[in-house]
Coordinates of N, CA and C in Angstrom, one line a residue:
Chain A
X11 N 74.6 120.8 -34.1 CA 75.8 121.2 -33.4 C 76.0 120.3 -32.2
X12 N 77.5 119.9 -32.3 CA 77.7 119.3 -30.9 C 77.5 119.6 -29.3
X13 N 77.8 120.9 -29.3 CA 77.8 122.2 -28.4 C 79.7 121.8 -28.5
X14 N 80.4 122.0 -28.7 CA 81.7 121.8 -28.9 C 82.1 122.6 -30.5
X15 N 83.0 123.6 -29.9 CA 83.5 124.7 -30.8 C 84.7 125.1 -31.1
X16 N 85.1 124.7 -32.7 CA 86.4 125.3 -32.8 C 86.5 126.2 -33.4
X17 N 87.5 127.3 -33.3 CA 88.0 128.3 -34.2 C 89.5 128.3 -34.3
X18 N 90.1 128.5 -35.2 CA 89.9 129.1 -36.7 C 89.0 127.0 -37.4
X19 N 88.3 127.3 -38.1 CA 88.2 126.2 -39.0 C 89.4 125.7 -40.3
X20 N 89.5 126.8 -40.5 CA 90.7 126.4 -41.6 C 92.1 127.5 -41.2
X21 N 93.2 126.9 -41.0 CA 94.8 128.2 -41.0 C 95.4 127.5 -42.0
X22 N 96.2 128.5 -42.0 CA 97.6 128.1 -43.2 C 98.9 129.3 -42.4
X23 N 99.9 128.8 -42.3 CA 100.9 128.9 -41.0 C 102.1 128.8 -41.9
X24 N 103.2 129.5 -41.8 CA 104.2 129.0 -42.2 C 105.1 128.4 -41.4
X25 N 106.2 128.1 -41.3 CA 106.7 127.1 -40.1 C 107.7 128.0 -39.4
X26 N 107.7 129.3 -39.6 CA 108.5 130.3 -38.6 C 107.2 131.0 -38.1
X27 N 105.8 130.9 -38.3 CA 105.2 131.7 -37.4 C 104.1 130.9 -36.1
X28 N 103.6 132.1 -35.0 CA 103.0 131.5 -33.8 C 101.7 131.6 -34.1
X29 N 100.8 130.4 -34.0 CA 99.3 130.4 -33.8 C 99.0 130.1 -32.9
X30 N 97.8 130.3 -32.4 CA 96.7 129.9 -31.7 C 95.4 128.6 -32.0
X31 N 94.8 127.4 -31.5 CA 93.6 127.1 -31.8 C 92.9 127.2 -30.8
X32 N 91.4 127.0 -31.1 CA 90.5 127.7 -29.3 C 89.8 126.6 -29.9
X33 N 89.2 126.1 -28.9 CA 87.9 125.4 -28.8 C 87.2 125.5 -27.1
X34 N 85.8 125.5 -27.3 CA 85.1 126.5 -26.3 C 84.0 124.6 -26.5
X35 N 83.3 124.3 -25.2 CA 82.6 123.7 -25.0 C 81.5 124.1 -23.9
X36 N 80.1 124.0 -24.5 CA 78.6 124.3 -23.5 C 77.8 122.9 -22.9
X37 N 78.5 122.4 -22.8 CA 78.4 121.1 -22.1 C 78.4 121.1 -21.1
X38 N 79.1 121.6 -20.5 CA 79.3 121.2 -18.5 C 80.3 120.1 -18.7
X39 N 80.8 119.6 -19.3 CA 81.7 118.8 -19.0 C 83.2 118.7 -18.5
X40 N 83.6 118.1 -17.9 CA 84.8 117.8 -17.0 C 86.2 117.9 -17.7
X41 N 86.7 117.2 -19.0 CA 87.4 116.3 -19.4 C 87.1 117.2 -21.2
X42 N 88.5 117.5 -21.5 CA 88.9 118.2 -22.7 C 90.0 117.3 -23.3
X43 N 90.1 117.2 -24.6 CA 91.1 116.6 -25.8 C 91.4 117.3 -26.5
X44 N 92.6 117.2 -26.8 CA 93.3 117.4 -28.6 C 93.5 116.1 -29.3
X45 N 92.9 115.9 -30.3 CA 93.4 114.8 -31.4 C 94.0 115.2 -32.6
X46 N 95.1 114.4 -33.5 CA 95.4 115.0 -34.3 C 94.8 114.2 -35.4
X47 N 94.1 114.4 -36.5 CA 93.9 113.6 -37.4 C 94.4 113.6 -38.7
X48 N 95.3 112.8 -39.6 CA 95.6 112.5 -40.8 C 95.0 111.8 -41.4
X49 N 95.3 111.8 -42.8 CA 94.6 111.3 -44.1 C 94.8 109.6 -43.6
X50 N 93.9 109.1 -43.6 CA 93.9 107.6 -43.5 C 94.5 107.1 -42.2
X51 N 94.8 107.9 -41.7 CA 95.3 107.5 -40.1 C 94.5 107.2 -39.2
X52 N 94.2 106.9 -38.0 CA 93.5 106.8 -36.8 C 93.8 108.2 -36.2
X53 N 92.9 108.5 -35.6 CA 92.9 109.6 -34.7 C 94.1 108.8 -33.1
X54 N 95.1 110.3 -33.0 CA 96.3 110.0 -32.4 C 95.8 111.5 -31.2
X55 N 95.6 110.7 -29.7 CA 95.3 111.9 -28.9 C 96.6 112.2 -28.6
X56 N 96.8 113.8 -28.5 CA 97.8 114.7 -28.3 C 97.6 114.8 -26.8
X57 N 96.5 115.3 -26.2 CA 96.4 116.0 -24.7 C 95.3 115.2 -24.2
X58 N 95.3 115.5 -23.1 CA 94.1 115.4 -22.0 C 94.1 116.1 -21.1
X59 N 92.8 117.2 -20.5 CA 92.8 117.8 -19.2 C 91.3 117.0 -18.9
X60 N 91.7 116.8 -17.2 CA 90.6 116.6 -16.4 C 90.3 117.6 -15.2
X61 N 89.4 118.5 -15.4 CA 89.0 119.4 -14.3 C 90.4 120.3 -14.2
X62 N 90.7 121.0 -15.7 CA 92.0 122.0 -16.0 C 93.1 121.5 -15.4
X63 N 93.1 120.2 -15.4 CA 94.9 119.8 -15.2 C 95.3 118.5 -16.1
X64 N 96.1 119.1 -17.1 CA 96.7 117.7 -18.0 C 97.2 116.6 -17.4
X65 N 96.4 115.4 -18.0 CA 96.7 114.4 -17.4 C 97.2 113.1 -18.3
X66 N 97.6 113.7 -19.4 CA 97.9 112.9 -20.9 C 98.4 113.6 -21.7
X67 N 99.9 113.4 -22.1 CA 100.6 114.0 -23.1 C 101.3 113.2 -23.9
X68 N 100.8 112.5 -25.1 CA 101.3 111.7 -25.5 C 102.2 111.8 -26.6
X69 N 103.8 112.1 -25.7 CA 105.0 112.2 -26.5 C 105.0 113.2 -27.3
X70 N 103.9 114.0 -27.3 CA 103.6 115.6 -28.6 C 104.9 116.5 -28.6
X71 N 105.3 116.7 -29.6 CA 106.4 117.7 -29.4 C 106.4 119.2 -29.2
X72 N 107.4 119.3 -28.3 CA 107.1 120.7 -27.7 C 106.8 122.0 -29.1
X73 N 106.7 121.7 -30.0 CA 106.0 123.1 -30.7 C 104.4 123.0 -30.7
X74 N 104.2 122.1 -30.1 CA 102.6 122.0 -29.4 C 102.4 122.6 -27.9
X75 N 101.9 123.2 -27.7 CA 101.7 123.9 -26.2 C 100.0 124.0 -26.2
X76 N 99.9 123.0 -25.4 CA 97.9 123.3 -24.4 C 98.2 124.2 -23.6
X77 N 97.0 124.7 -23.5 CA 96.5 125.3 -22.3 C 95.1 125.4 -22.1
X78 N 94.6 125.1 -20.7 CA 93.4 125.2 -20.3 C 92.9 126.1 -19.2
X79 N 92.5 127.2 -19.5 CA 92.4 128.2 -18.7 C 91.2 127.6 -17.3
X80 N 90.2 127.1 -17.8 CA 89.2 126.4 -17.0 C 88.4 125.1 -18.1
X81 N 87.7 124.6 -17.5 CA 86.9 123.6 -17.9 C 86.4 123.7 -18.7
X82 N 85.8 124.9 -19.3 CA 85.1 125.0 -21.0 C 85.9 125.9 -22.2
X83 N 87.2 125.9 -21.7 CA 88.0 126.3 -23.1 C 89.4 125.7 -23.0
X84 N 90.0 125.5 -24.0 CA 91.4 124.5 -24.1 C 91.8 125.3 -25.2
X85 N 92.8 125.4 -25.5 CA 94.2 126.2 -26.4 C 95.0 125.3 -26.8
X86 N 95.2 125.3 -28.4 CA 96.5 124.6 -28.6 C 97.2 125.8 -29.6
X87 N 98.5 126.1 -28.6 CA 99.1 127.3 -29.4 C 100.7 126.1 -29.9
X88 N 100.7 126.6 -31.4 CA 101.3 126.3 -32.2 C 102.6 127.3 -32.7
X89 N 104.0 127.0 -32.7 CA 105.1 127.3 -33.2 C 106.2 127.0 -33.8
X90 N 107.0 127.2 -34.9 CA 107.6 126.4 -35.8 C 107.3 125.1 -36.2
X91 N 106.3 125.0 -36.4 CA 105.7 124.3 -37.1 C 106.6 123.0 -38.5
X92 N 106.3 122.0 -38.8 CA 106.9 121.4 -40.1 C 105.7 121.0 -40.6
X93 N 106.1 120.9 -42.2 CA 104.7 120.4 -43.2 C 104.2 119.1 -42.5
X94 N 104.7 118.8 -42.3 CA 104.1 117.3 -41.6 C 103.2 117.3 -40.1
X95 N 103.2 118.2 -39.7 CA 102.4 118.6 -39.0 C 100.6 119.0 -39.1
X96 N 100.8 119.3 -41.1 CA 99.1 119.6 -41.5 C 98.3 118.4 -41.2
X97 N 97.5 118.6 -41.0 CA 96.2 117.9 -40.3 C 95.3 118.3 -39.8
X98 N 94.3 117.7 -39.6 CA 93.0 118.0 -39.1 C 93.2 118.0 -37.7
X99 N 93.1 118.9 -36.6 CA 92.9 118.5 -35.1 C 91.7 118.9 -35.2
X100 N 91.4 117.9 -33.8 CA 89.9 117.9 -33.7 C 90.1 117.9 -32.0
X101 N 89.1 118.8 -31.5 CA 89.0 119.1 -29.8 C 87.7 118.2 -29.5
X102 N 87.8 117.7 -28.1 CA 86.4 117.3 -28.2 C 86.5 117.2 -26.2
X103 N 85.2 116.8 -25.7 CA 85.2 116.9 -24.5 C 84.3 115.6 -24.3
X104 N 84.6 115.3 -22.8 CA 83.3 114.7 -22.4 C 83.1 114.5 -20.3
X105 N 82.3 113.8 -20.2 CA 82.0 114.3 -18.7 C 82.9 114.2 -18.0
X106 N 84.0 112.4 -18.3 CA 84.3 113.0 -16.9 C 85.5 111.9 -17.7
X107 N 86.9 112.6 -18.2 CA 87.8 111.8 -18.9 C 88.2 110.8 -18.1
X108 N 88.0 110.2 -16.7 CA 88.7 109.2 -16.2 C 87.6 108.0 -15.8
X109 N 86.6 108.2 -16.4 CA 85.4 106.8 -16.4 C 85.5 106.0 -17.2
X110 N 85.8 104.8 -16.2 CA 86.1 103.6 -17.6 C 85.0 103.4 -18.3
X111 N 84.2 103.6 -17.9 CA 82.3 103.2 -18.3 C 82.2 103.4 -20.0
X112 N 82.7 104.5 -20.2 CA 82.6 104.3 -21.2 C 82.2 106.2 -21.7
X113 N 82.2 107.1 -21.2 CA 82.0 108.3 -21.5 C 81.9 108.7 -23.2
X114 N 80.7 109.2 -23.8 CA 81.0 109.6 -25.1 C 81.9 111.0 -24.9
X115 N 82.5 110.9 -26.1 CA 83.3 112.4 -26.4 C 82.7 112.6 -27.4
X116 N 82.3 114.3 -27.0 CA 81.5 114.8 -28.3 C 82.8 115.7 -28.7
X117 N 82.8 116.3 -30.1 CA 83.4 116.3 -31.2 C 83.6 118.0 -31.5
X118 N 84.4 118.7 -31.5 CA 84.0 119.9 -32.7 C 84.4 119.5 -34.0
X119 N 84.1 120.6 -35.1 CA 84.6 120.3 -36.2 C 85.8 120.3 -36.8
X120 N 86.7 120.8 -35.8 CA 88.0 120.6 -36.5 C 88.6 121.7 -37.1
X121 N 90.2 122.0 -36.8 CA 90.6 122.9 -37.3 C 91.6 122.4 -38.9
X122 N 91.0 122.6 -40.0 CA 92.1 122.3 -40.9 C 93.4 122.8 -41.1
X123 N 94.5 122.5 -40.6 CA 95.9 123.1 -40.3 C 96.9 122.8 -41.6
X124 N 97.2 123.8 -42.1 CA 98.1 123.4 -43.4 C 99.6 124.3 -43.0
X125 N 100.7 123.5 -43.0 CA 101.5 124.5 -42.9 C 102.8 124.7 -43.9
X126 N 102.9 125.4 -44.5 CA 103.8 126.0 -45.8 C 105.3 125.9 -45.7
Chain B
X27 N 100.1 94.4 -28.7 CA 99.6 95.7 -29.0 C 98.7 96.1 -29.2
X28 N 97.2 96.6 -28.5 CA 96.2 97.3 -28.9 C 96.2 97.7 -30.0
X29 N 95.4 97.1 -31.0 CA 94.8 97.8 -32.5 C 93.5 97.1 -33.0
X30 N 93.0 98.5 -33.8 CA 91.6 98.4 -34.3 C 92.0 98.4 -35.9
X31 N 91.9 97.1 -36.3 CA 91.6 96.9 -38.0 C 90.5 97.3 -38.6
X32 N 90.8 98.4 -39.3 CA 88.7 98.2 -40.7 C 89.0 98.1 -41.9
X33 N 88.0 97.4 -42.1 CA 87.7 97.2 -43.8 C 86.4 97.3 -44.5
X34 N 86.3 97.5 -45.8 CA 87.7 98.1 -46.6 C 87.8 98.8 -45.9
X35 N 89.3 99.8 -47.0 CA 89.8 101.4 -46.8 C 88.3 102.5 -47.0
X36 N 87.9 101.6 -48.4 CA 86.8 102.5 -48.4 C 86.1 101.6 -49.9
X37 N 84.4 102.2 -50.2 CA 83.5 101.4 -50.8 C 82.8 102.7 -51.0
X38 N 82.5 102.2 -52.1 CA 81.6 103.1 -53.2 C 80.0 102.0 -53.2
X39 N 79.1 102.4 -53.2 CA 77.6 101.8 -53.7 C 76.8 102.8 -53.7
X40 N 75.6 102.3 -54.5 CA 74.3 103.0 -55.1 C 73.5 103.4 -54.2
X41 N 72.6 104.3 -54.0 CA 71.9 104.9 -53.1 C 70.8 103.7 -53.1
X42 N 70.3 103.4 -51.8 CA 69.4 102.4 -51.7 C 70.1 101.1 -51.4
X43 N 71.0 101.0 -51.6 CA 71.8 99.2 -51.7 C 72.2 99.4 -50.1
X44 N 72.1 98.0 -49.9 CA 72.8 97.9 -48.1 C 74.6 97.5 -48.2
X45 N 74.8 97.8 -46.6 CA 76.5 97.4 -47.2 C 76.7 97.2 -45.9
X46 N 77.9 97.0 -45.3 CA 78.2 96.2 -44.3 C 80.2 97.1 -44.0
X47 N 80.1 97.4 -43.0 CA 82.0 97.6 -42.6 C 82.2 96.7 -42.1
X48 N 83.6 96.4 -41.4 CA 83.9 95.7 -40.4 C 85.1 96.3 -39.9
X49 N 85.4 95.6 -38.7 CA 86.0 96.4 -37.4 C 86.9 94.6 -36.4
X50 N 88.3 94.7 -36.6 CA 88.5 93.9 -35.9 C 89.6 94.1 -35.0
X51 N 89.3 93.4 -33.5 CA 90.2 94.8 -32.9 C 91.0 93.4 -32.0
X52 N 92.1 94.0 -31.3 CA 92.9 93.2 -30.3 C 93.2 93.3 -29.0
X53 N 92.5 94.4 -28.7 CA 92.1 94.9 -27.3 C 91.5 94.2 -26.4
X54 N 92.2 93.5 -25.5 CA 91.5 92.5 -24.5 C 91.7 92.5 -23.3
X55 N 91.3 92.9 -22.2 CA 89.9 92.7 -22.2 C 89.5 94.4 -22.9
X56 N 88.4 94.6 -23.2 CA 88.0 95.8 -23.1 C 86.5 96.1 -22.8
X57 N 85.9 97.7 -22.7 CA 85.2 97.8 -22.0 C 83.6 98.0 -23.0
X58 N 83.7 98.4 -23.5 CA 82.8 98.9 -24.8 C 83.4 99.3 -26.1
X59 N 82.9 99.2 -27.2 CA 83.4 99.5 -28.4 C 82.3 100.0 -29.4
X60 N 82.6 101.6 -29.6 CA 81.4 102.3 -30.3 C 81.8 102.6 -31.8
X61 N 81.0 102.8 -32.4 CA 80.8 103.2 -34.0 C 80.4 104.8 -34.4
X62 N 81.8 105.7 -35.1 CA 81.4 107.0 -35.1 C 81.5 107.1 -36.5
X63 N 80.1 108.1 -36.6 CA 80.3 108.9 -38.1 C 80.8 109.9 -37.8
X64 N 81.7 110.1 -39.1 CA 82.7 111.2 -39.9 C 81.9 111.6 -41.0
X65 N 81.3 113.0 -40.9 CA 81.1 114.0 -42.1 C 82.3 114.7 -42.6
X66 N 82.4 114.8 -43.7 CA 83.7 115.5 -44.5 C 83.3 116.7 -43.6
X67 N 85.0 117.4 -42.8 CA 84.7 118.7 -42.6 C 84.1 118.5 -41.2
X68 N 83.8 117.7 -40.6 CA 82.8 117.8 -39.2 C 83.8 116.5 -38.5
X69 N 84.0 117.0 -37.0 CA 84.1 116.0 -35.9 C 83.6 115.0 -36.4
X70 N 84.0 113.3 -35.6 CA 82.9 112.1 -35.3 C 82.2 112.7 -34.6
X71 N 80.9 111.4 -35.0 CA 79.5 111.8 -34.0 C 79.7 110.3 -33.6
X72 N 78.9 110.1 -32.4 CA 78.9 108.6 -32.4 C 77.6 108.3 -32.9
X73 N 77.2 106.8 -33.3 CA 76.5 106.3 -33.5 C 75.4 105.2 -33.1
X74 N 76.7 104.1 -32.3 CA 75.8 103.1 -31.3 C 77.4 102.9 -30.3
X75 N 76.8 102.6 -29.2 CA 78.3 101.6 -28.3 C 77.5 100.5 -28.1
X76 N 78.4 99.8 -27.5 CA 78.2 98.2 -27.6 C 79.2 97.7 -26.0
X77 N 78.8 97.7 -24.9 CA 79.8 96.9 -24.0 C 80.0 95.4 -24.8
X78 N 80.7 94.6 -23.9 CA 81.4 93.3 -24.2 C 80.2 92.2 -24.1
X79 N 79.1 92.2 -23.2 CA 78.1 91.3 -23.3 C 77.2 91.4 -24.4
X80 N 77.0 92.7 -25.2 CA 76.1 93.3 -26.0 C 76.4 92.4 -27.4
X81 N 75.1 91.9 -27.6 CA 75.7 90.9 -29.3 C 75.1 92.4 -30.7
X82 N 74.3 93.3 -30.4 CA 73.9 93.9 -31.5 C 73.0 95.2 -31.0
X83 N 73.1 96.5 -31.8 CA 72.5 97.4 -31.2 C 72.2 98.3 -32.3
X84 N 70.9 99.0 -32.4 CA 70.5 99.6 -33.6 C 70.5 101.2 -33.1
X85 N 70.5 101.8 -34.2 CA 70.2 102.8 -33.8 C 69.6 103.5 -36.0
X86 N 68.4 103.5 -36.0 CA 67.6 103.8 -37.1 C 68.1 102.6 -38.1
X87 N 68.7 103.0 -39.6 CA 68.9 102.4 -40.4 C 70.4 101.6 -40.0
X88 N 71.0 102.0 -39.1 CA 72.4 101.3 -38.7 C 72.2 100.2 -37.5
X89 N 72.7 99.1 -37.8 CA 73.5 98.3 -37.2 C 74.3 97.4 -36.5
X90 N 74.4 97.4 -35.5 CA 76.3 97.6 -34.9 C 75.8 96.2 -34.4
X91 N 77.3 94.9 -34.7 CA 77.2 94.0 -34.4 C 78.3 93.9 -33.6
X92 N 78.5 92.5 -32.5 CA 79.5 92.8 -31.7 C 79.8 90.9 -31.3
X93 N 81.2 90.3 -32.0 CA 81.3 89.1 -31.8 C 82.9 89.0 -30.9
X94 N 82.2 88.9 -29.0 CA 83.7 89.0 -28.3 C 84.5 88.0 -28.5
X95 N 83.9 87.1 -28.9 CA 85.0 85.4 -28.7 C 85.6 85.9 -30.3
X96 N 85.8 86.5 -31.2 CA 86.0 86.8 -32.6 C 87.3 87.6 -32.8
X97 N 86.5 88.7 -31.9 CA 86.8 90.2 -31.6 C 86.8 91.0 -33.4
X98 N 85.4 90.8 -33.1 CA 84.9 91.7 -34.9 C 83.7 92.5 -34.4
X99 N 83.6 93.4 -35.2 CA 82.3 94.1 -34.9 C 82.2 94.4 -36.5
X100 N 80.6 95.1 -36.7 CA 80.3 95.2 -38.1 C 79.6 96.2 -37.8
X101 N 79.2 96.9 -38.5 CA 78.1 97.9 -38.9 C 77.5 97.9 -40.1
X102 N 75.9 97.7 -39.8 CA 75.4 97.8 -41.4 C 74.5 98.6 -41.6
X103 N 74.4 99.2 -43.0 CA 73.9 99.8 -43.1 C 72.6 99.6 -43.9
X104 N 71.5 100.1 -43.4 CA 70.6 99.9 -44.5 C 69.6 100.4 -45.5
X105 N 69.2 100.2 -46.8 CA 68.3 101.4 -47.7 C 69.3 102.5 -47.6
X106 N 71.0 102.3 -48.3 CA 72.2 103.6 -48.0 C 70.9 104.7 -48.5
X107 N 71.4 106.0 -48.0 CA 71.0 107.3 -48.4 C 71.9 107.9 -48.8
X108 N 72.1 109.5 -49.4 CA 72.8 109.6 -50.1 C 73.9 110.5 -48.7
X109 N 73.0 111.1 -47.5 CA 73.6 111.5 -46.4 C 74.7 110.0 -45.6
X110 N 74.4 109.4 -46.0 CA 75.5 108.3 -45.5 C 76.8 108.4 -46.0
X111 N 77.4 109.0 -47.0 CA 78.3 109.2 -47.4 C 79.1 109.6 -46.2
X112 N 80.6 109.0 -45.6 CA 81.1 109.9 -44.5 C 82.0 108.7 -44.1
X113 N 82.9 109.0 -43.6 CA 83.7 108.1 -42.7 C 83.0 107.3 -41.8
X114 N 83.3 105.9 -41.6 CA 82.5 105.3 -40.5 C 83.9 104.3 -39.3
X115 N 84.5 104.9 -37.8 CA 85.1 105.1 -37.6 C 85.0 104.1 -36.2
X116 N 85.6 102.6 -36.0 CA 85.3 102.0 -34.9 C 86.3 102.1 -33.7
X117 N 85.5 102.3 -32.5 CA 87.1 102.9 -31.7 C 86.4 101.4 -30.2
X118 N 87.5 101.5 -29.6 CA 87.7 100.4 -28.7 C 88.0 101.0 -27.2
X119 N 87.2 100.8 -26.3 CA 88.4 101.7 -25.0 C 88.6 100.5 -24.3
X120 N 89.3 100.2 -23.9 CA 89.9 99.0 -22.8 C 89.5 99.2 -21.8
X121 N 89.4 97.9 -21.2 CA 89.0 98.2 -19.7 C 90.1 98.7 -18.5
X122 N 91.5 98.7 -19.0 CA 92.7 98.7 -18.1 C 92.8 100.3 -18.0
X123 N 92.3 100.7 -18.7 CA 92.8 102.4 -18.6 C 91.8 103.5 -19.8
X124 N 91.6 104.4 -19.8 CA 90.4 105.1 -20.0 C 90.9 105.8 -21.9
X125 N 92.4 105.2 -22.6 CA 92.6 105.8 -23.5 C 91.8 104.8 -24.9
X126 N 91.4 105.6 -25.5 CA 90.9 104.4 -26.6 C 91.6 104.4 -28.0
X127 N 91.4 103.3 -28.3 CA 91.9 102.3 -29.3 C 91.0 103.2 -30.3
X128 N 91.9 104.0 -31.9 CA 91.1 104.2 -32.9 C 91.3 103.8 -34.5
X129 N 90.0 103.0 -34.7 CA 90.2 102.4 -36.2 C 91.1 104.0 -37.3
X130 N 91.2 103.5 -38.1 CA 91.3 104.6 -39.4 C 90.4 104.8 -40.3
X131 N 89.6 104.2 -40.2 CA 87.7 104.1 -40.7 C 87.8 103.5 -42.0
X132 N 86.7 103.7 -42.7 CA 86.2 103.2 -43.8 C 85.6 104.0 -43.8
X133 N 85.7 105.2 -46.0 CA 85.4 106.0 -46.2 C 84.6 105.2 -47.2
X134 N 83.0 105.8 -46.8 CA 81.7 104.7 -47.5 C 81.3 106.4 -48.8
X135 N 81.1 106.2 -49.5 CA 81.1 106.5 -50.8 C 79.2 106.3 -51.3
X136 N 78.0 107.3 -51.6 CA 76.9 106.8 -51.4 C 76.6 107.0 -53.5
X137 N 76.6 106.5 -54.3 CA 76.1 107.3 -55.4 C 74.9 107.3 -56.1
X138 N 74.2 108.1 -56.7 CA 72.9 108.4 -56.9 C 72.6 107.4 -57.8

């Protein structure tokens, strides 16, 4: 295990209803992400908090909503949703998201998002 | 425009045979560029990083090569096993700002 946690692992959503995803990290780390991942795509970061204040929102549409209550849990609550939206997100964290040095980001496993 | 090319899409070989990805990126200057495995179902893990002076770096049966005047990197693998099967995923972070550059991987294929 990474120490990086997501739940649910797998949803299925239809596009009039409200979800939640949680990911919880035991790392001590600084610096939290949302990625969105598609089939043969590159990983496209959604969010960034450093020390619970977003600092990267890249263009996400508002039926995406983060939240980060503190430093080891981040929320991506989800609403009206479209099919094009299923994808893999994947949460991941690392020490300190503004070091250029080079910081690894460790990984959870991902929430499989399908939506109807 | 910042972008990370890999090739192939994806490769099938026999368990035991070595194989080789590649990674060609346009990101300049940048700061380091690391190599992650993708298990079906699981996060990347990383595997090796590489700053810009680094020509090569192992880490067990894998090999991360790094050509800046090129701007290619490779990964090889070697004696595949049958746990190598997985995405193998090269990402780039720039030195100008801390967002990183991400390949779309090469899905390596291991068969018995």
């Amino acid at each position: 295990e990474t120490g990086v946690t997501q739940t649910p692992r797998h949803l299925v959503m239809g596009m009039t209803n409200k979800k939640s995803l949680k990911c919880e990290q035991h790392l001590g780390h600084n610096a939290m992400y949302w990625y969105k991942q598609s089939a043969k795509k590159p990983l496209e970061l959604m969010f960034v908090y450093n020390f619970k204040e977003q600092t990267e929102n890249n263009s996400v549409p508002s039926r995406f909503s983060p939240e980060c209550p503190n430093s080891s849990h981040l929320f991506l609550h989800l609403h009206t949703l479209q099919p094009e939206d299923s994808a893999l997100y994947l949460c991941a964290s690392s020490q300190d998201g503004i070091a250029p040095g080079g910081t690894e980001a460790f990984f959870g496993q991902g929430t499989r998002l399908t939506v109807v | 425009k910042n972008q990370v090319e890999q090739s192939p899409q994806s490769l099938i070989i026999l368990e035991g045979k070595n194989c080789t990805l590649q990674c060609n990126y346009t990101v300049s200057p940048f700061s380091n560029l690391r190599w992650y495995k993708q298990d079906t179902g699981r996060g990347p893990v990383s595997l090796t990083i590489m700053t810009f002076s680094e020509n090569t770096k192992s880490n067990g049966r894998y090999t991360a090569t790094l050509d800046a005047d090129t701007k290619q990197s490779s990964l090889h693998i070697t004696a595949s096993q049958l746990s190598d099967s997985a995405s193998y995923i090269c990402v780039v972070r720039p030195r100008s700002n801390y967002q990183l550059i991400w390949g779309a991987g090469t899905k390596l294929i291991i068969k018995p």
